[in-house]
XYZ file of C-alpha atoms in Angstrom:
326
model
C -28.567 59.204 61.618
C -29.687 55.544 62.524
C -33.439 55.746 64.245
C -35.083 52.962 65.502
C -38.991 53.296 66.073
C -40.177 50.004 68.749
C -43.222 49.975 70.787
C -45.621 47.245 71.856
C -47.844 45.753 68.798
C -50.911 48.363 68.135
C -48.951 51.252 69.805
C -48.339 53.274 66.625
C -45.218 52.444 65.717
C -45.467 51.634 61.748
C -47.919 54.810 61.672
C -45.398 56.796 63.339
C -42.495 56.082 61.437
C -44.076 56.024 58.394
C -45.396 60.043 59.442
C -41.642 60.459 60.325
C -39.953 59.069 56.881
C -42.791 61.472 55.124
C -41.353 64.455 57.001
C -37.887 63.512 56.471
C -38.624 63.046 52.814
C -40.267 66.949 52.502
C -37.383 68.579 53.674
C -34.914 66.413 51.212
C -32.958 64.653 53.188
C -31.872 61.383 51.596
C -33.551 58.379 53.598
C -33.319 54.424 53.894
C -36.314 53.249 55.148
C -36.285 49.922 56.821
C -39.434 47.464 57.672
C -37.727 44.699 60.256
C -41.210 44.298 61.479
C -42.572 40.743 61.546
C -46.233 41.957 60.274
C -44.255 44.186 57.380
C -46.736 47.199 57.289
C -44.684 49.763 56.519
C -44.941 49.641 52.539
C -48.539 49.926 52.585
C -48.552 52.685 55.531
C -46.128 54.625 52.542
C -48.472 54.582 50.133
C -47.448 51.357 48.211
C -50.620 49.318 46.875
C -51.388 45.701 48.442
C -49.151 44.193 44.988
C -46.631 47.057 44.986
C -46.387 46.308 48.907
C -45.979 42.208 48.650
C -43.875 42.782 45.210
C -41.212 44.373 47.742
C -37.822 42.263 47.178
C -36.967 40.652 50.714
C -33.845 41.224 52.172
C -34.200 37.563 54.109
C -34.028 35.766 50.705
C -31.021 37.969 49.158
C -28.830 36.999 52.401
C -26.067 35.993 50.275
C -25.800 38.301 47.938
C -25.562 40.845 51.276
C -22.911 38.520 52.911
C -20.745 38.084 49.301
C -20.804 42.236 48.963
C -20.006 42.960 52.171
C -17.212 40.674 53.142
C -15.289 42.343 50.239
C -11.326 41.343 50.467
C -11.705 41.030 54.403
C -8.970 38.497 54.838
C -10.339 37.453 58.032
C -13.491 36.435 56.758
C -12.925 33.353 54.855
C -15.995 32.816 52.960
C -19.554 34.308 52.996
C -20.607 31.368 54.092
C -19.074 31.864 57.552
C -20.399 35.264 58.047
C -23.176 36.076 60.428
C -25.282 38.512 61.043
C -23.463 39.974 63.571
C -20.060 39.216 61.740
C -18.269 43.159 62.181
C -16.382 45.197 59.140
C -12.976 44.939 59.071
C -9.819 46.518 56.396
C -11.346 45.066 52.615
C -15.112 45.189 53.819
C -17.460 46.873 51.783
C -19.297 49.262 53.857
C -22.695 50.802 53.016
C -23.877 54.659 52.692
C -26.912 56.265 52.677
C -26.404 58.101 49.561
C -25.474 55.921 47.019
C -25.520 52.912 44.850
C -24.765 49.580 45.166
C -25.252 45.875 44.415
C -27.270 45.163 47.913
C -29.581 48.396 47.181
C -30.274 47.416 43.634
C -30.745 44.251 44.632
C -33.030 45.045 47.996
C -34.203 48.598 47.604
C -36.771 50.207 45.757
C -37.636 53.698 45.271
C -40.913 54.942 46.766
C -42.158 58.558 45.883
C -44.122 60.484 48.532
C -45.320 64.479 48.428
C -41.677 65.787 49.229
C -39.678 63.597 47.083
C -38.513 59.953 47.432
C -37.253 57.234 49.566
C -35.588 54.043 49.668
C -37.499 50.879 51.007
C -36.189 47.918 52.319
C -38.173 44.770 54.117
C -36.919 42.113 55.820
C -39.772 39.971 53.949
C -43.005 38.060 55.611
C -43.097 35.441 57.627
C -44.250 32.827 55.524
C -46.065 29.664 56.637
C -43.072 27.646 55.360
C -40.875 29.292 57.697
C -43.586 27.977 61.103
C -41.843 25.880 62.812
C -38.840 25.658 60.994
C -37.014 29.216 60.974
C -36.827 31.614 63.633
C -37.958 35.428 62.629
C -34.612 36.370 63.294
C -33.081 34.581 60.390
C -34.616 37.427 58.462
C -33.978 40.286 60.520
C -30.221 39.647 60.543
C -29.988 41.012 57.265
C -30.716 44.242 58.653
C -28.750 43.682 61.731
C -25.616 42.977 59.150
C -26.315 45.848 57.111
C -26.301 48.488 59.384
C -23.053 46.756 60.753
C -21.548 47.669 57.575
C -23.212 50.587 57.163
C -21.651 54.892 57.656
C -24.210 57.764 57.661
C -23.197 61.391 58.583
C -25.432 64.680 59.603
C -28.091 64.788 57.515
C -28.966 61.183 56.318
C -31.170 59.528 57.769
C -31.776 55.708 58.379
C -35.554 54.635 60.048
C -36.265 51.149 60.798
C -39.928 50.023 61.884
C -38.859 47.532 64.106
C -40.440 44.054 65.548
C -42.865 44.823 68.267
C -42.496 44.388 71.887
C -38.899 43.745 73.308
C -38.103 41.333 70.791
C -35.012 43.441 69.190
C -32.780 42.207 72.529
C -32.702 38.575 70.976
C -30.155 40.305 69.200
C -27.743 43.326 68.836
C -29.373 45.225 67.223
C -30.636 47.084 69.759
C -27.372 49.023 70.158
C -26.910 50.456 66.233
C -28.899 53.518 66.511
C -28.535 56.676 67.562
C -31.981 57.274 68.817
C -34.628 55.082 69.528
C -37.885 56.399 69.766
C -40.460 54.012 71.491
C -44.241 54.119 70.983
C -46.340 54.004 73.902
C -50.084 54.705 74.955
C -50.959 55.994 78.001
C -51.997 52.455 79.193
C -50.275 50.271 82.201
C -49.673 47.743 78.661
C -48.033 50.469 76.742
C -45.584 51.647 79.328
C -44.453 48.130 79.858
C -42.297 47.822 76.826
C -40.885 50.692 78.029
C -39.935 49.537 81.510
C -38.007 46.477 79.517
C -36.264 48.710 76.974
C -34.877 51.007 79.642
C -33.550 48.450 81.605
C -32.363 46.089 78.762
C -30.566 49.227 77.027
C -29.150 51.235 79.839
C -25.378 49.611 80.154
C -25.394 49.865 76.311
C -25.705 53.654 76.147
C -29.049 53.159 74.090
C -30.462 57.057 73.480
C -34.279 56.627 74.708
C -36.801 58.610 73.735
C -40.737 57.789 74.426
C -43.265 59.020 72.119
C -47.193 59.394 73.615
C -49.463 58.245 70.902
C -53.440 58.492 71.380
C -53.272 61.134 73.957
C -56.638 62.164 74.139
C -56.348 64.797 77.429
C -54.676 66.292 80.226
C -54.998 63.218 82.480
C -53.196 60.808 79.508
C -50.420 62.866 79.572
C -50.193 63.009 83.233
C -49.761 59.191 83.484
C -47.020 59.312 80.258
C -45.093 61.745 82.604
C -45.884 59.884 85.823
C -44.393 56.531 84.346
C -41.725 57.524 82.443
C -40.394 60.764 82.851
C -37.924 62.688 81.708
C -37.915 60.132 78.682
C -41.363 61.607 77.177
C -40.796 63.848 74.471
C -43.647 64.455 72.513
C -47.191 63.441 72.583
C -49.466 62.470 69.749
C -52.716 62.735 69.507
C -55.621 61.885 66.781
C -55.321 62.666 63.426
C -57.886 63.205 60.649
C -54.736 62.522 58.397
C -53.976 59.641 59.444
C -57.236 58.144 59.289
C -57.470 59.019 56.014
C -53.902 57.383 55.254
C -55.448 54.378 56.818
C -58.467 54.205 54.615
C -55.578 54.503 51.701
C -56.883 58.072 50.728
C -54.279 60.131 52.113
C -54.268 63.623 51.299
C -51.234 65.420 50.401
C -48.624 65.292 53.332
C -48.491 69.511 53.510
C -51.965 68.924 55.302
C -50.931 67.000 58.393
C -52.296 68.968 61.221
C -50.104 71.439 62.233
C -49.749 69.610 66.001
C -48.465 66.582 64.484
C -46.066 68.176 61.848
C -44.936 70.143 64.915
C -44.218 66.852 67.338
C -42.522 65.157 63.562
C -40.188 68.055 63.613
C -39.336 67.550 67.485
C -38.262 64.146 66.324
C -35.931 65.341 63.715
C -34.269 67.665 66.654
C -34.308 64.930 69.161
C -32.235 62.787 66.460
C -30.187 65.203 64.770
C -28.691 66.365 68.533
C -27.535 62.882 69.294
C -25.203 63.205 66.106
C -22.776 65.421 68.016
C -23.046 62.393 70.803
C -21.350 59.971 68.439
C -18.804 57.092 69.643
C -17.657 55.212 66.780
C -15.539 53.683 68.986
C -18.088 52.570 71.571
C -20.589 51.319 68.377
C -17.820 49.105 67.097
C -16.811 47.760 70.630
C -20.433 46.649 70.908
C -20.530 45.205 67.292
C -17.571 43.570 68.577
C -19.060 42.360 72.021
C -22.041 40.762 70.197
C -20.055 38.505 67.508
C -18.539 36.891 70.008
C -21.264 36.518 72.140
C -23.136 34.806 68.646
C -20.240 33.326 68.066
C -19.533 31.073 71.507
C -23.108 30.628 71.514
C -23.781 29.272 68.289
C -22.016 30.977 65.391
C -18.832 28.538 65.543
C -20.666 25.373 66.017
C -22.823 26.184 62.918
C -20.132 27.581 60.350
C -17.651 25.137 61.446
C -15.516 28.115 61.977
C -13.560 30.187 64.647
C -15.943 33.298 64.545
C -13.539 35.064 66.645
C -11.303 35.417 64.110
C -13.156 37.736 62.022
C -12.448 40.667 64.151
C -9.981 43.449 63.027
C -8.967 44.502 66.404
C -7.448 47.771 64.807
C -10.824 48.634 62.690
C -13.406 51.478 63.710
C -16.065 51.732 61.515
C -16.341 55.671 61.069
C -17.120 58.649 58.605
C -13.975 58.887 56.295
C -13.186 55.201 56.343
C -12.831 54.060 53.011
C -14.436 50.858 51.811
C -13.311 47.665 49.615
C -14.322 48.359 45.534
């Protein structure tokens, strides 16, 4: 399963997901772990050290590598050079699984052990002050965006990205390559607004929405989360001695969350495994599809020097049971 976690910046969101990778990672479930976040807090909110954290490879800077795996013996793709990040799969692509090893893993990955057992970690990488003014964010992110292009999961495997904050995802496609995407919000007129944008930015892509209350302190918090949005509110959250002892990097061990919280974690695992029996591989590749060419007339061609077009295999769906390139 591919799970998104957005919200506006302070809502939660890193502290949530990280809470939700933990859980994952008790019951054994194998799990990629994803930081796409501009601020990249996601390795220290798992534990990792301030050097362990920064020591992280960056999937930004190990672009080609990602591009030169990938592509494969795709005939349509003519070099890695003229991939992008929204460049689709296609017969001779590579294509990525949870549960296994590979060139971009080893060279992007690494393992991170929490209470229940382990996870893999990938960032996009910081935002450094040679990129101001000079590279846009999503230069980075595209990595990720072209990696879960490529990339098949089935029941039971998990894939949780800590996205960028706010509605920035809709710059690209990204949006559209989850199954669930659970957004962050306080009970504040500020929090809900991301969540006005997301529903109407997502809703002719057939994005699964799901909000998640965070600080709920009372009865008259959660009233407003259900006036604004609805139907969409799952779960609430509330505070957490755990988590502020997480946050002051003594965490104790994960088996004493409270049992509220481990109780809302496992409603997200529900919420996520159901929409697995929603699947349209069909639909997901159309809409990899739809946004290549959309990159591609707006940009793509004029900076490869290439018809992007091209790259499409118009008789390829990206599915469980497709065999890759080796």
């Amino acid at each position: 399963m591919k799970i998104a976690f957005v919200g506006k910046g302070g809502s939660g969101k890193t502290t949530l997901s990280s809470l939700f990778i933990r859980h994952l990672a008790a019951t054994g479930a194998p799990v990629v772990a994803v930081d796409a976040d501009i601020n990249q807090h996601l390795g220290p909110a798992l534990g990792l050290d301030e050097a362990a954290a920064a020591a992280l490879p960056a999937m930004g800077d190990r672009l080609p590598l990602i591009k030169d795996y990938l592509r494969g013996s795709n005939p349509r793709i003519a070099s890695a050079e003229t991939m992008i990040k929204t460049t689709p799969p296609g017969e001779g692509s590579r294509l990525l699984r949870v549960n296994e090893n590979n060139p971009v893993y080893d060279a992007c990955a690494r393992p991170v052990e929490l209470d229940g057992g382990a996870v893999r970690l990938m960032v996009t990488g910081p935002f450094t002050d040679a990129d101001l003014g000079v590279a846009c964010y999503h230069s980075k992110t595209g990595a990720v965006e072209l990696c879960l292009n490529h990339l098949v999961d089935g029941r039971d495997e998990y894939v949780v990205v800590d996205m960028t904050a706010g509605s920035d995802s809709f710059a690209s496609g990204m949006f559209t390559r989850f199954d669930i995407t659970f957004l962050v919000a306080e009970p504040t007129r500020k929090g809900v607004s991301v969540y006005r944008q997301y529903k109407e930015y997502a809703r002719d892509f057939g994005v699964a929405l799901k909000v998640v209350g965070n600080k709920v302190q009372g009865e008259d918090d959660l009233d407003f989360l259900r006036a604004e949005v609805g139907d969409d509110l799952l779960v609430t959250v509330g505070h957490s001695d755990w988590v502020r002892a997480m946050e002051k990097g003594r965490p104790p061990r994960f088996e004493f969350l409270e049992d509220t919280n481990r109780a809302a974690l496992r409603t997200l695992q529900n919420a996520a495994d159901t929409t697995y029996e929603l699947r349209d591989w069909d639909r997901y590749t159309r809409q990899t599809v739809h946004f290549h060419l959309k990159n591609a007339e707006s940009w793509g061609n004029a900076r490869t020097g290439a018809d992007l077009a091209a790259q499409v295999d118009p008789g390829f769906v990206l599915r469980e049971g497709v065999t890759a390139d080796v």
